Coordinates of C-alpha atoms in Angstrom, one line a residue:
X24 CA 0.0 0.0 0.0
X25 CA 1.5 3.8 -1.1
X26 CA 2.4 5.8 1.8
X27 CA 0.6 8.9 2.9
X28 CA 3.7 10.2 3.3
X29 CA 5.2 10.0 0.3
X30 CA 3.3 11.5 -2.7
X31 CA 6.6 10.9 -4.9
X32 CA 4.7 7.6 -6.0
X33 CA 2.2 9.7 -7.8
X34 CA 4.6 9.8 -10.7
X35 CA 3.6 6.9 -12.2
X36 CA 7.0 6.4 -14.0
X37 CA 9.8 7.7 -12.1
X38 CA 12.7 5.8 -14.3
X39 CA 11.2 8.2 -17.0
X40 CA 10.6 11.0 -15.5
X41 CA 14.2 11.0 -14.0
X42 CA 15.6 9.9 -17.4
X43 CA 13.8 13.3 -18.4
X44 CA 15.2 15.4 -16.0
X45 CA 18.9 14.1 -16.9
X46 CA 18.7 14.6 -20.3
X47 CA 17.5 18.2 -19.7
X48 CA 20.3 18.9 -17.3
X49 CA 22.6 17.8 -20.0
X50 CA 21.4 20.0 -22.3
X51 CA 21.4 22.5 -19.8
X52 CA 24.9 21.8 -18.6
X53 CA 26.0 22.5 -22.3
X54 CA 24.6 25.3 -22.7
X55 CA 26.8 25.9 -19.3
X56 CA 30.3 25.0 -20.3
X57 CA 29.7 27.3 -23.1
X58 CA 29.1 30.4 -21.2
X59 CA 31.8 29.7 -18.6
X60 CA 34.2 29.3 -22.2
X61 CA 32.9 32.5 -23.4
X62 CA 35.4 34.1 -20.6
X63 CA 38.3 35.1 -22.5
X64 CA 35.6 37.1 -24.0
X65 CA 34.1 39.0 -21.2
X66 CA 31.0 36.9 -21.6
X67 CA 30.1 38.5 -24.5
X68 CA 28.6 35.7 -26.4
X69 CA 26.2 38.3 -29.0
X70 CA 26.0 36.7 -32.5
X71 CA 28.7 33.5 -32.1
X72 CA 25.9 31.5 -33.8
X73 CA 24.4 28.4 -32.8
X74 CA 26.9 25.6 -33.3
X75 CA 25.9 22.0 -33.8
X76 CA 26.8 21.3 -30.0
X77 CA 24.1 24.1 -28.7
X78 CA 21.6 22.7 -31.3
X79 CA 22.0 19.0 -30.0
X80 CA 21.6 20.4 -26.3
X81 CA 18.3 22.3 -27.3
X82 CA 17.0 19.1 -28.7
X83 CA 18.2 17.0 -25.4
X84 CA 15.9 19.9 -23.4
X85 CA 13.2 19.5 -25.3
X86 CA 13.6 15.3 -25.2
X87 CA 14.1 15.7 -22.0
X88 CA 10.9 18.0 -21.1
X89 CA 8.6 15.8 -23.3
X90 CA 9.5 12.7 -21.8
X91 CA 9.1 14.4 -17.9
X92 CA 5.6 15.6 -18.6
X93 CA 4.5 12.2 -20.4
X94 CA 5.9 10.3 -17.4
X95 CA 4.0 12.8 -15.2
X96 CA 0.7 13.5 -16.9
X97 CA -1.7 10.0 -17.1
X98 CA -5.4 9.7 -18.3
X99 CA -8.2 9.6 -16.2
X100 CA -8.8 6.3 -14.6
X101 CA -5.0 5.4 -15.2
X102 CA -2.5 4.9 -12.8
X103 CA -1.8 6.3 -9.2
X104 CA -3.0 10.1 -9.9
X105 CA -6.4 8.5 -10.2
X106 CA -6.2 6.6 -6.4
X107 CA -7.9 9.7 -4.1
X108 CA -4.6 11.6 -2.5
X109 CA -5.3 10.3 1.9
X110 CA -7.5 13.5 2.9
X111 CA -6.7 13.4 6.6
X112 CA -3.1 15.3 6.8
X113 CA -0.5 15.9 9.9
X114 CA -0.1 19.6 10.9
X115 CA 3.6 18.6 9.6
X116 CA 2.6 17.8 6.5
X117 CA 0.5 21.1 5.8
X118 CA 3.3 23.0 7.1
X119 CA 6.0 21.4 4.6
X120 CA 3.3 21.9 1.9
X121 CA 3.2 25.6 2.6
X122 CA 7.3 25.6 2.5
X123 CA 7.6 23.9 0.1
X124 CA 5.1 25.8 -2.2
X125 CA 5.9 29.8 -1.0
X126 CA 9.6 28.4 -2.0
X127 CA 8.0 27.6 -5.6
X128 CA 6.7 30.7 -5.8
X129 CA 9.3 32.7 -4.9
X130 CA 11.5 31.0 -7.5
X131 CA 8.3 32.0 -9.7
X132 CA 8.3 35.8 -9.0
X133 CA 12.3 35.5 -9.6
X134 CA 11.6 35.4 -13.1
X135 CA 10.0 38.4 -14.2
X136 CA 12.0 40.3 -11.5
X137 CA 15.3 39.5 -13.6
X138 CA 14.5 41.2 -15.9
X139 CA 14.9 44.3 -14.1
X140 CA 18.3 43.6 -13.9
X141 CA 19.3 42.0 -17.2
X142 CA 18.3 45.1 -19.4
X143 CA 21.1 46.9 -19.5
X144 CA 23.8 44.7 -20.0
X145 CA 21.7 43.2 -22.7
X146 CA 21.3 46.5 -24.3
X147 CA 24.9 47.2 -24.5
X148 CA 26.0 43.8 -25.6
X149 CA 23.5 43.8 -28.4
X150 CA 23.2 47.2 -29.1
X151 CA 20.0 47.9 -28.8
X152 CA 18.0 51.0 -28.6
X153 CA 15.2 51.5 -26.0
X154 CA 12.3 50.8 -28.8
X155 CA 14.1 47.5 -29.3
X156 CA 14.9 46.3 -25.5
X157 CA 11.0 47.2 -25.1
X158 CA 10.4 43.6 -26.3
X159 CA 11.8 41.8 -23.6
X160 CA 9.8 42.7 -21.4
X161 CA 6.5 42.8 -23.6
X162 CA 7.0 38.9 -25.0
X163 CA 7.8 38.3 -20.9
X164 CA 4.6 39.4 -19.9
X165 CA 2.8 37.8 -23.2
X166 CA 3.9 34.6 -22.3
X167 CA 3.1 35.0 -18.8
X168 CA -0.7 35.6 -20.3
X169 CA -0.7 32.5 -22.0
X170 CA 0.7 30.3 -19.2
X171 CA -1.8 31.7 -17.1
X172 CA -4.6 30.8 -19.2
X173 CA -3.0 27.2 -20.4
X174 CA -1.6 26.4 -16.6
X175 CA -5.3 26.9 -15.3
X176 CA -6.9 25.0 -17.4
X177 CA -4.2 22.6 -17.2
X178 CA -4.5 22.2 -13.2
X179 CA -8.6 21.1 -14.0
X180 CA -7.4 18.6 -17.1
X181 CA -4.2 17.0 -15.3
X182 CA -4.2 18.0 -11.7
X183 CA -2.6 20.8 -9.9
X184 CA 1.0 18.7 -8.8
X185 CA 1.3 17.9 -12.3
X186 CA 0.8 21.1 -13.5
X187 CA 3.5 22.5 -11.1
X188 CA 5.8 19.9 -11.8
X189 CA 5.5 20.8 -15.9
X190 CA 6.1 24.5 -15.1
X191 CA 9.5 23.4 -13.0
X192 CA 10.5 21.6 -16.0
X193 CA 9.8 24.4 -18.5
X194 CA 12.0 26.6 -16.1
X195 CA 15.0 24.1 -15.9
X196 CA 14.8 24.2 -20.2
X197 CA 14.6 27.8 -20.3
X198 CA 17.6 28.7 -17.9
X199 CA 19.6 28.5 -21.0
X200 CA 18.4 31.6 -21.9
X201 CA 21.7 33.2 -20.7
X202 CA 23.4 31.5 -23.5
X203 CA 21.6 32.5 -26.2
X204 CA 23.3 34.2 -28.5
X205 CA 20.8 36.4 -30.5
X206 CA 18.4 38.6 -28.9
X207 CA 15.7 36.4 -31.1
X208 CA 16.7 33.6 -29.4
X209 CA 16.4 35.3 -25.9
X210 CA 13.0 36.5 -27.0
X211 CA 11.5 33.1 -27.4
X212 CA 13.3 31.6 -24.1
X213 CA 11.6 34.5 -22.3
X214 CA 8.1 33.6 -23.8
X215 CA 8.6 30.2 -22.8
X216 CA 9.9 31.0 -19.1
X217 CA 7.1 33.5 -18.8
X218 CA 5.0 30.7 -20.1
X219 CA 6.1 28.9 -17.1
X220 CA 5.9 31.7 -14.6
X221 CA 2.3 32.6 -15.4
X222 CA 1.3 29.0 -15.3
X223 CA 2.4 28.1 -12.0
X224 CA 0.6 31.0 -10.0
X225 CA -3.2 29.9 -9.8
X226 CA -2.2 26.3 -9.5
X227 CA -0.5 27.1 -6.3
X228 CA -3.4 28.9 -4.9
X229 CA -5.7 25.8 -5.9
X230 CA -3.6 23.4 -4.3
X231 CA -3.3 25.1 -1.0
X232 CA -7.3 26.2 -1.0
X233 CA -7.5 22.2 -1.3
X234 CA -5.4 21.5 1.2
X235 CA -5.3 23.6 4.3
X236 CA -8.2 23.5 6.2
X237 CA -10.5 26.5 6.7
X238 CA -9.8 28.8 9.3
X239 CA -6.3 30.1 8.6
X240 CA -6.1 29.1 5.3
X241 CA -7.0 32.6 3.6
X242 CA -4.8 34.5 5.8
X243 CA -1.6 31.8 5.2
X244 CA -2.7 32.3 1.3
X245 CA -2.3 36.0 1.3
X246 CA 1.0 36.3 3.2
X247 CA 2.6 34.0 0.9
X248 CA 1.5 36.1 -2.1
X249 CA 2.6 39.0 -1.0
X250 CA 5.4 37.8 1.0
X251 CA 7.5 35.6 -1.6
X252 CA 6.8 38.5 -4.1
X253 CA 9.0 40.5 -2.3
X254 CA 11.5 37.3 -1.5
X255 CA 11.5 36.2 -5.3
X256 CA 12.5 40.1 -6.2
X257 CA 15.1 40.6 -3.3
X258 CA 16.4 37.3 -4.5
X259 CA 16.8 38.4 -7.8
X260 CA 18.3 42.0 -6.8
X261 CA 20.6 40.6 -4.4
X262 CA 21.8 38.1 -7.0
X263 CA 22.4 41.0 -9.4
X264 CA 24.4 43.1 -7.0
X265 CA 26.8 40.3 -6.2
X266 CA 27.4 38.6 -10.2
X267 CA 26.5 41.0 -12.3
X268 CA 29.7 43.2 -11.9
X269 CA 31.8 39.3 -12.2
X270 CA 30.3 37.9 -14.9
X271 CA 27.8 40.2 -16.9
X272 CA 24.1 40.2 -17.3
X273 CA 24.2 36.2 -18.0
X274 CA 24.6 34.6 -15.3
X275 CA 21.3 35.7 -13.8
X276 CA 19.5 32.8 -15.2
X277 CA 22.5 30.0 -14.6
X278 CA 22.2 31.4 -10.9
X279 CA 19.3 30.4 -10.8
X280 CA 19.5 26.7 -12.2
X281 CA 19.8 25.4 -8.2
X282 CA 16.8 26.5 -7.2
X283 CA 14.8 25.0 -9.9
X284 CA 16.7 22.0 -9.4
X285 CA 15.9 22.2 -5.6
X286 CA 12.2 22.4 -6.6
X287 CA 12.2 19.4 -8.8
X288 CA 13.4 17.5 -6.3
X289 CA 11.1 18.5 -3.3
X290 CA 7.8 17.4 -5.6
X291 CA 7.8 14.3 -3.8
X292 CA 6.3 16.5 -1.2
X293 CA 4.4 18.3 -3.1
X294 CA 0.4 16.0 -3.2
X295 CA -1.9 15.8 -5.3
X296 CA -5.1 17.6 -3.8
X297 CA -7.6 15.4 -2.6
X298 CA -10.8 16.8 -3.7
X299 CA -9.4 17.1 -7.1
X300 CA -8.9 13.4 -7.3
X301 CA -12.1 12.7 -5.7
X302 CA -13.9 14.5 -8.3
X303 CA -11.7 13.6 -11.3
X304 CA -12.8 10.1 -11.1
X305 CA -16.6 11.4 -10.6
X306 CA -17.3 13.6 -12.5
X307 CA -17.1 14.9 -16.2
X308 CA -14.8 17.4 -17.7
X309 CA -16.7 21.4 -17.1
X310 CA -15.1 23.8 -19.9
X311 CA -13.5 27.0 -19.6
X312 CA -16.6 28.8 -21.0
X313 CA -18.2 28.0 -17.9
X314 CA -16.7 31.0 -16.3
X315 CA -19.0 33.2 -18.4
X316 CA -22.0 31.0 -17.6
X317 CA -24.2 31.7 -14.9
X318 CA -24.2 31.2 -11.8
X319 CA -20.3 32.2 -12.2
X320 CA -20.6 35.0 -14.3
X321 CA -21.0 37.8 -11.6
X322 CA -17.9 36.1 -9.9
X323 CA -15.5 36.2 -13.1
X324 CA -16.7 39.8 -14.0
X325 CA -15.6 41.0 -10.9
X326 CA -12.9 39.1 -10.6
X327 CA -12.0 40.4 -13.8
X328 CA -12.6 43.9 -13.2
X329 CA -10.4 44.1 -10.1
X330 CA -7.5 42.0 -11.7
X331 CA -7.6 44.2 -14.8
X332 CA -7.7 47.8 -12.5
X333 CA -4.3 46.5 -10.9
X334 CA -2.9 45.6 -14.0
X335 CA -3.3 49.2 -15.5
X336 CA -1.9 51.1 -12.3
X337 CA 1.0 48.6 -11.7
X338 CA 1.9 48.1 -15.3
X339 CA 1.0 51.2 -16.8
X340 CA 1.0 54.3 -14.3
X341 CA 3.6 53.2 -12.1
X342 CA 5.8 52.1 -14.5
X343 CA 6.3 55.2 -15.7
X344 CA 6.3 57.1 -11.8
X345 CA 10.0 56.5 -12.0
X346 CA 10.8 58.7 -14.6
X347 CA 7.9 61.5 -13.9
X348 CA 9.8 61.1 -10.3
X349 CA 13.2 62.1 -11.4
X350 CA 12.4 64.6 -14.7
X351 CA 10.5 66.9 -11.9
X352 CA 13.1 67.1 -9.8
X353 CA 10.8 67.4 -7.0
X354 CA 10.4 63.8 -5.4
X355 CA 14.1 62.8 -4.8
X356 CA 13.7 59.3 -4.9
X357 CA 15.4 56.9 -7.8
X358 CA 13.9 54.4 -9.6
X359 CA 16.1 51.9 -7.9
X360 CA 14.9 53.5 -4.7
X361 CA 11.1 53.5 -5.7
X362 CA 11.6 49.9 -6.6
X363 CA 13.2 48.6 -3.7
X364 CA 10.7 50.7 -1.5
X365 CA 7.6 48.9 -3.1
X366 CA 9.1 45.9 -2.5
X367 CA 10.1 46.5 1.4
X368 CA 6.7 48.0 2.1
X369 CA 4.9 44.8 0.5
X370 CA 5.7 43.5 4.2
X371 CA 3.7 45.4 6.5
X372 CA 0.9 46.0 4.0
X373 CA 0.5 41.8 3.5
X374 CA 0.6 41.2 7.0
X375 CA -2.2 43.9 7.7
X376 CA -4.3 42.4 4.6
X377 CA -4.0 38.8 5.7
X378 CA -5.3 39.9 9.3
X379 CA -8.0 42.0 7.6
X380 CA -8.9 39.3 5.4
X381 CA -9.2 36.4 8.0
X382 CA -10.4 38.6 11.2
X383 CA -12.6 41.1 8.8
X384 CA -14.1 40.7 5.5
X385 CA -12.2 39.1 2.6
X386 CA -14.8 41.4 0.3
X387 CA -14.0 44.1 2.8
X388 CA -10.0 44.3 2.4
X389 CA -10.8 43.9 -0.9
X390 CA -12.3 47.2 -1.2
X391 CA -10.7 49.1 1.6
X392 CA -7.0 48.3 -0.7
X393 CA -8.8 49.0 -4.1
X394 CA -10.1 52.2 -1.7
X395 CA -6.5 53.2 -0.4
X396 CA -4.9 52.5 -4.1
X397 CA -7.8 55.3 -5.4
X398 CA -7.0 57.7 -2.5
X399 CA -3.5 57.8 -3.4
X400 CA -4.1 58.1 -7.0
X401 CA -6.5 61.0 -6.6
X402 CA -3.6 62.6 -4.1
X403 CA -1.4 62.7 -7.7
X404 CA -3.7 64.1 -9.3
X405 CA -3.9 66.6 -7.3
X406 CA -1.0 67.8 -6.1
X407 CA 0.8 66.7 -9.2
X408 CA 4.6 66.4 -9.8
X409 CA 5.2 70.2 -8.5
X410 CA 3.3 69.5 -5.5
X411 CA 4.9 69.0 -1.6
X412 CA 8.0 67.0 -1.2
X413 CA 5.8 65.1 2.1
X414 CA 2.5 65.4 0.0
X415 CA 4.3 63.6 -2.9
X416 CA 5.8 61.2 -1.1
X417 CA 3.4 60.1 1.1
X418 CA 1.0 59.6 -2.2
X419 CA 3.9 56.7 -3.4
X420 CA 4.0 55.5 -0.6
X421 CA 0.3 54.8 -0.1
X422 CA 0.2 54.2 -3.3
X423 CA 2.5 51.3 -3.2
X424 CA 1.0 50.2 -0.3
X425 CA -2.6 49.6 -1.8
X426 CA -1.3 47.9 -5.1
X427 CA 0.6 45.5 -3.0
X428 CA -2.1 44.4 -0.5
X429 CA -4.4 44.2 -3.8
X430 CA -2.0 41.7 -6.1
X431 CA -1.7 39.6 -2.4
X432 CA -5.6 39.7 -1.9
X433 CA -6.0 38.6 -5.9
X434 CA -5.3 35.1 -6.0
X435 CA -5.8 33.7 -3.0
X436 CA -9.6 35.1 -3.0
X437 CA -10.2 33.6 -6.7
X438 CA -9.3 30.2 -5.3
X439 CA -11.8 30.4 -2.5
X440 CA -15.2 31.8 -4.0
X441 CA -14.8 28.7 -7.1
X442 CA -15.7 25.6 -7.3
X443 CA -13.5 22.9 -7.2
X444 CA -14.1 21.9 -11.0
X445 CA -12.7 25.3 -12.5
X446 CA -10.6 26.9 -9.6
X447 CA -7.8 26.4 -11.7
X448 CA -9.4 27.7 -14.9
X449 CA -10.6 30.9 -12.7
X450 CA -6.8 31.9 -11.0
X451 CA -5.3 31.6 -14.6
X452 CA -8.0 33.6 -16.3
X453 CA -7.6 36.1 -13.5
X454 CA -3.7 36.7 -13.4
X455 CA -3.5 36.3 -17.0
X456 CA -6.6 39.4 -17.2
X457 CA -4.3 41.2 -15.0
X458 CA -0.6 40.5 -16.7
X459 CA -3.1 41.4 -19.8
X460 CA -2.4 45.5 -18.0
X461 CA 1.9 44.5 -19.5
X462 CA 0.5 44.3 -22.5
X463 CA -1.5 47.5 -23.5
X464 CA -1.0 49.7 -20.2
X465 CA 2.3 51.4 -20.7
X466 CA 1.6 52.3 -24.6
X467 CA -1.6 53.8 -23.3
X468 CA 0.3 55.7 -20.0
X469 CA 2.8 57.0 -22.4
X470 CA -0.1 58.7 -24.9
X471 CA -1.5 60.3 -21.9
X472 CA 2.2 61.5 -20.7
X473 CA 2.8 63.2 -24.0
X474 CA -0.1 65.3 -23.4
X475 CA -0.2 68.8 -21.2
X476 CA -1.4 68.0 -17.5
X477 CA -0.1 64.4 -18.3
X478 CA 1.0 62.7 -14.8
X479 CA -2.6 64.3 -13.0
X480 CA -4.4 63.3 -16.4
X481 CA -3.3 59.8 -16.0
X482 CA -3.4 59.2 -12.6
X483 CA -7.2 60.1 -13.1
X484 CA -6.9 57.7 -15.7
X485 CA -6.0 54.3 -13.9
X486 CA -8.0 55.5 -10.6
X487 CA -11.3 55.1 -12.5
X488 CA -11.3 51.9 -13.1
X489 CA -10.2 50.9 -9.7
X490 CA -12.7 52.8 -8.1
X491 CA -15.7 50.5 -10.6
X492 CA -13.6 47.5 -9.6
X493 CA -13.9 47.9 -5.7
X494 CA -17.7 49.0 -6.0
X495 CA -18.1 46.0 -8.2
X496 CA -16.2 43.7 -5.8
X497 CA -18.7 45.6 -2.5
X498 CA -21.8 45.4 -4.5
X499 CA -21.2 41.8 -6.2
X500 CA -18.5 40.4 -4.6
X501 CA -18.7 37.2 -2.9
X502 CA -17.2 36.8 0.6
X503 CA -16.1 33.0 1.1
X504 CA -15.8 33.7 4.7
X505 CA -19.5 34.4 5.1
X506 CA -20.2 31.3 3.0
X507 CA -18.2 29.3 5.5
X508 CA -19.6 30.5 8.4
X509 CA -23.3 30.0 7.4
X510 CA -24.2 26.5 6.2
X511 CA -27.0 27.2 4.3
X512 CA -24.5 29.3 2.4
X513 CA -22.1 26.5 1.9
X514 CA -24.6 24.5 0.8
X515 CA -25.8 26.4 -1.9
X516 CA -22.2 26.3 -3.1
X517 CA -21.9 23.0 -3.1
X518 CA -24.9 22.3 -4.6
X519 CA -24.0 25.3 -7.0
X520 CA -21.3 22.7 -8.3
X521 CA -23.2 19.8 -8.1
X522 CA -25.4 21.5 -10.4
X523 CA -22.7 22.8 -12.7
X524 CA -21.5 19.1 -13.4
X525 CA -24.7 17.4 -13.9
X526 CA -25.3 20.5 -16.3
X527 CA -22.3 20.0 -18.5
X528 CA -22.6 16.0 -18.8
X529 CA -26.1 15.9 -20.0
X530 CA -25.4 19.0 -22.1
X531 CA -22.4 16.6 -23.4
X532 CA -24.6 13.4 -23.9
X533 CA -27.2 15.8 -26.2
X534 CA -24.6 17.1 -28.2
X535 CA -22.8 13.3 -29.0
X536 CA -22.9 12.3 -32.6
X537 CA -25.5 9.6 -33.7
X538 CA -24.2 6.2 -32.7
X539 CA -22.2 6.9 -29.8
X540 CA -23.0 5.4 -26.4
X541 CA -25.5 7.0 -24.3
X542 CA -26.6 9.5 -27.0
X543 CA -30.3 10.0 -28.1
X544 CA -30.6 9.1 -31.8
X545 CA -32.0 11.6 -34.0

């Protein structure tokens, strides 16, 4: 009989899922040697080509990755992912769950923080000019849109551990992207490690919704959000500060090959969630559309509208604050000093939200940080760029503040108000609706800037749509708290699900072609 205790026996071929990882760190390794031989040239390896050698190792990754996720991923019905996960744990258990999952998604937010620190080094090595370098970031936070969507969906077809493990694979493959040697080439590594990134995030949340009990669980949910956020970008600064100026801009993704390796190897404690096995072998498949369906369409709207609010002022307006910061001459804070602030006050503001959240209202620290995010906005606007030094300041600062405790409260609270079928689908359609803010915020910030009255016009701007989103959220907004605490509440949710299932098998039995099993002839 299989352990409780050792949910490595969920992969249902570990010979081939090791051979896998091998052959990827082989390629990997390669891909290694040549960037420690590119020494002699400063580590300057800009348009050497690919040789044969470097092809060979890209097709040993992408061996390698294939024959992971087949060894990983089984049908439904097949093997040990479809034996129901033990649903009774230890308080040891949950508590290596929760380390072992805040330390995947701190390698997660690692990612996209690098890139921070890669841009200039990559500019001069490449020569590229600031319309050009623009890219990297933009087919980052593309990718990140589609692993959302794809690693959601995934999580409700495969499982959530499987889904995880696949993105920890994808990020071991793409870690050569500090040997590419055309921008091109870094380009589509950063697609496919933002892939990755954006993939991993919702699964997380539904696999610790699934597995904590209720109680804590929400306020455990949105610490880690917030706080390995600011661990995955302190990581990725303090990294920078020490190798950058010994090796170049490079390195940054060899440094971290470790911890993905690390990760890999703590999966055996990673479980599959229980409830998602139970109703894998129960139930039929519910599509993605079913978001958009009632009685989940309120949810998803506002779900949307608050994810997409944070998007625009994170991605768009403060993006640029930097640069409005320094060309007045008024706020006399850096970029590098703005940056390192947001991240440093991401803290206090978590720790406050997750009390708020589990003591208060989820809905209600919902709106009170989409509430303090409009306040500070409005301040801007106000005052300006020529306004107060204090005035000014204290603005960022609440500023920061509210975005912070809003990206923490984001995830965590899609997880809870779902059910079970599509929680997946619902975090990825949520963080990828709010990465969507990467994608058209900044070119629509930087029209505004070029007009007269620019910063006020566009703080007014980005502060509209967060003020709809938190009266959306108070008006429509469900509070899972409330639903757990009244039973006639959390049986409506249940039977809410219940419902959805039945709904989507028999509408799948009336659409089945003539002469298959179960289906009504014409």
């Amino acid at each position: 009989m299989t352990s409780p205790t050792r949910p490595a026996s969920l992969i249902s071929r570990p010979p081939l899922f090791w051979t896998g990882v091998a052959l990827t760190c082989a390629g990997v390794g390669q891909h290694v040697w040549m960037f420690v031989d590119s020494a002699s040239m400063e580590f300057h390896m800009a348009m050497m080509g690919m040789s044969g050698a470097m092809w060979a190792a890209m097709a040993a990754i992408v061996v390698g990755v294939v024959i992971s996720g087949f060894a990983i991923v089984q049908p439904p019905g097949e093997g040990p992912t479809a034996v129901a996960a033990p649903s009774r744990t230890t308080r040891t258990d949950r508590r290596r769950l929760i380390g072992v999952l805040s330390f995947a998604l701190m390698v997660d937010q690692m990612k996209p923080a690098t890139l921070a620190f890669i841009q200039p080094g990559m500019r001069a090595e490449f020569h590229l000019g600031a319309a050009e370098i623009a890219w990297l970031p933009t087919v980052a936070l593309s990718g990140t849109v589609v692993g959302s969507l794809v690693g959601g969906r995934a999580a409700d077809r495969i499982g959530r551990r499987a889904t995880i493990l696949i993105a920890s694979l994808l990020f071991l493959g793409t870690t050569v992207c500090g040997a590419m040697p055309t921008f091109g080439g870094i380009l589509a590594m950063c697609a496919l490690m933002g892939m990755a990134a954006g993939g991993m995030l919702p699964v997380v949340y539904a696999l610790m919704t699934e597995s904590l009990p209720p109680g804590r669980r929400a306020a455990i949910m949105v610490l880690q959000a917030g706080l390995t956020t600011t661990g995955g970008y302190m990581a990725a600064a303090g990294l920078a500060a020490v190798l950058i100026p010994l090796t170049g801009w490079r390195v940054l993704w060899f440094a971290q090959l470790p911890l993905v390796l690390i990760l890999i190897a703590l999966n055996r404690w990673i479980p599959e969630s229980a409830a998602f096995t139970a109703q894998r072998s129960q139930v039929a498949r519910v599509p993605a559309a079913t978001l958009f369906r009632r009685p989940q369409t309120a949810k998803t709207l506002v779900v949307s509208g608050y994810a997409l609010a944070w998007g625009l002022v994170y991605w768009g307006f403060i993006t640029f604050l930097p640069s409005q910061l320094e060309a007045s001459h008024r706020g006399g804070m850096s970029a590098a000093t703005l940056l390192f602030l947001s991240s440093l006050l991401s803290i206090p503001t978590c720790v406050v939200a997750a009390w708020l959240y589990m003591r208060w209202s989820a809905k209600g620290t919902m709106v009170a940080y989409a509430a303090l995010t409009v306040a500070a906005l409005l301040v801007l606007a106000a005052v300006g760029m020529d306004g107060s030094r204090p005035v000014l300041l204290a603005a960022v600062i609440l500023l920061f503040a509210g975005t912070a405790g809003v990206v923490a409260l984001i995830g965590p609270y899609t997880a809870e108000i779902y059910p079970l079928a599509i929680r997946g689908t619902a975090g990825g359609w949520a963080a990828a609706v709010g990465k969507s803010g990467g994608a058209f915020g900044p070119p629509l910030i930087a029209l505004v800037l070029s007009a007269p009255g620019s910063t006020r016009t566009a703080a007014l701007l980005v502060a509209l749509p967060m003020a709809l989103a938190g009266g959306a959220v108070a008006l429509r907004g469900s509070d899972p708290r409330a639903a757990a605490r009244h039973h006639e509440e959390s049986a409506v949710l249940h039977a809410e699900l219940d419902g959805l299932v039945r709904g989507e098998a028999v509408r799948a039995e009336r659409s089945a072609p003539p002469g298959t099993d179960g289906a009504p002839p014409l």
